[in-house]
XYZ file of C-alpha atoms in Angstrom:
77
model
C 28.568 -11.154 24.826
C 29.385 -7.974 26.784
C 32.940 -7.335 27.874
C 33.659 -6.695 31.530
C 36.404 -4.433 32.727
C 39.043 -5.806 35.060
C 41.722 -4.103 37.123
C 44.725 -5.874 38.622
C 46.391 -4.437 41.703
C 48.730 -5.552 44.465
C 47.463 -5.925 47.992
C 48.097 -7.518 51.356
C 45.973 -9.684 53.613
C 46.447 -8.358 57.154
C 43.350 -9.751 58.891
C 40.853 -12.593 58.672
C 39.854 -13.145 55.039
C 38.050 -16.318 53.972
C 36.440 -17.781 50.893
C 34.189 -20.743 50.183
C 35.408 -23.331 47.684
C 32.244 -24.574 45.990
C 29.849 -25.926 48.619
C 32.684 -26.642 51.050
C 33.694 -24.921 54.270
C 35.106 -21.412 54.581
C 38.861 -21.483 53.935
C 41.177 -18.828 55.319
C 43.566 -16.898 53.080
C 46.928 -16.525 54.866
C 48.272 -13.094 55.698
C 50.730 -11.722 53.164
C 50.903 -10.354 49.636
C 48.137 -11.039 47.124
C 47.368 -10.121 43.534
C 43.864 -8.695 43.244
C 41.927 -8.917 39.997
C 38.789 -6.818 40.274
C 35.880 -7.392 37.898
C 32.442 -5.796 37.902
C 30.834 -8.111 40.447
C 33.633 -10.305 41.817
C 37.237 -10.178 42.941
C 39.875 -12.860 42.362
C 42.696 -13.096 44.901
C 45.915 -14.967 44.062
C 48.614 -15.791 46.604
C 51.467 -18.240 47.134
C 51.349 -20.811 49.925
C 54.020 -23.511 50.370
C 55.348 -22.733 46.894
C 51.912 -23.213 45.306
C 49.967 -20.470 43.564
C 46.393 -20.433 44.907
C 43.347 -18.498 43.734
C 40.004 -17.595 45.290
C 37.045 -15.705 43.855
C 34.845 -13.739 46.235
C 31.865 -11.454 45.639
C 32.796 -7.780 45.261
C 30.489 -6.799 48.142
C 32.407 -9.183 50.444
C 35.749 -7.808 49.247
C 34.562 -4.243 49.906
C 33.692 -5.292 53.475
C 37.213 -6.723 53.975
C 38.648 -3.396 52.779
C 36.399 -1.432 55.159
C 37.331 -3.688 58.090
C 41.036 -3.285 57.281
C 41.567 -7.022 56.648
C 42.767 -6.259 53.094
C 45.128 -3.374 52.377
C 45.722 -2.181 48.836
C 49.342 -1.741 47.736
C 52.525 -3.393 48.913
C 53.770 -2.830 52.440
């Protein structure tokens, strides 16, 4: 089984960022700090909401679009 490389960085959600949980509706990730775990073809975002740690996986191409649009900023503010 091939190994994939992952990189973990800090970031902030500053615009509209959403993910789909299974076959359900698009869910919005609240603005604020996130941990970003980047793999070869997907990105996992982790954030805290109401004291709960939540996680969402999105395709890398979608994440790149959020970066381009300025909805996700890398680094802490």
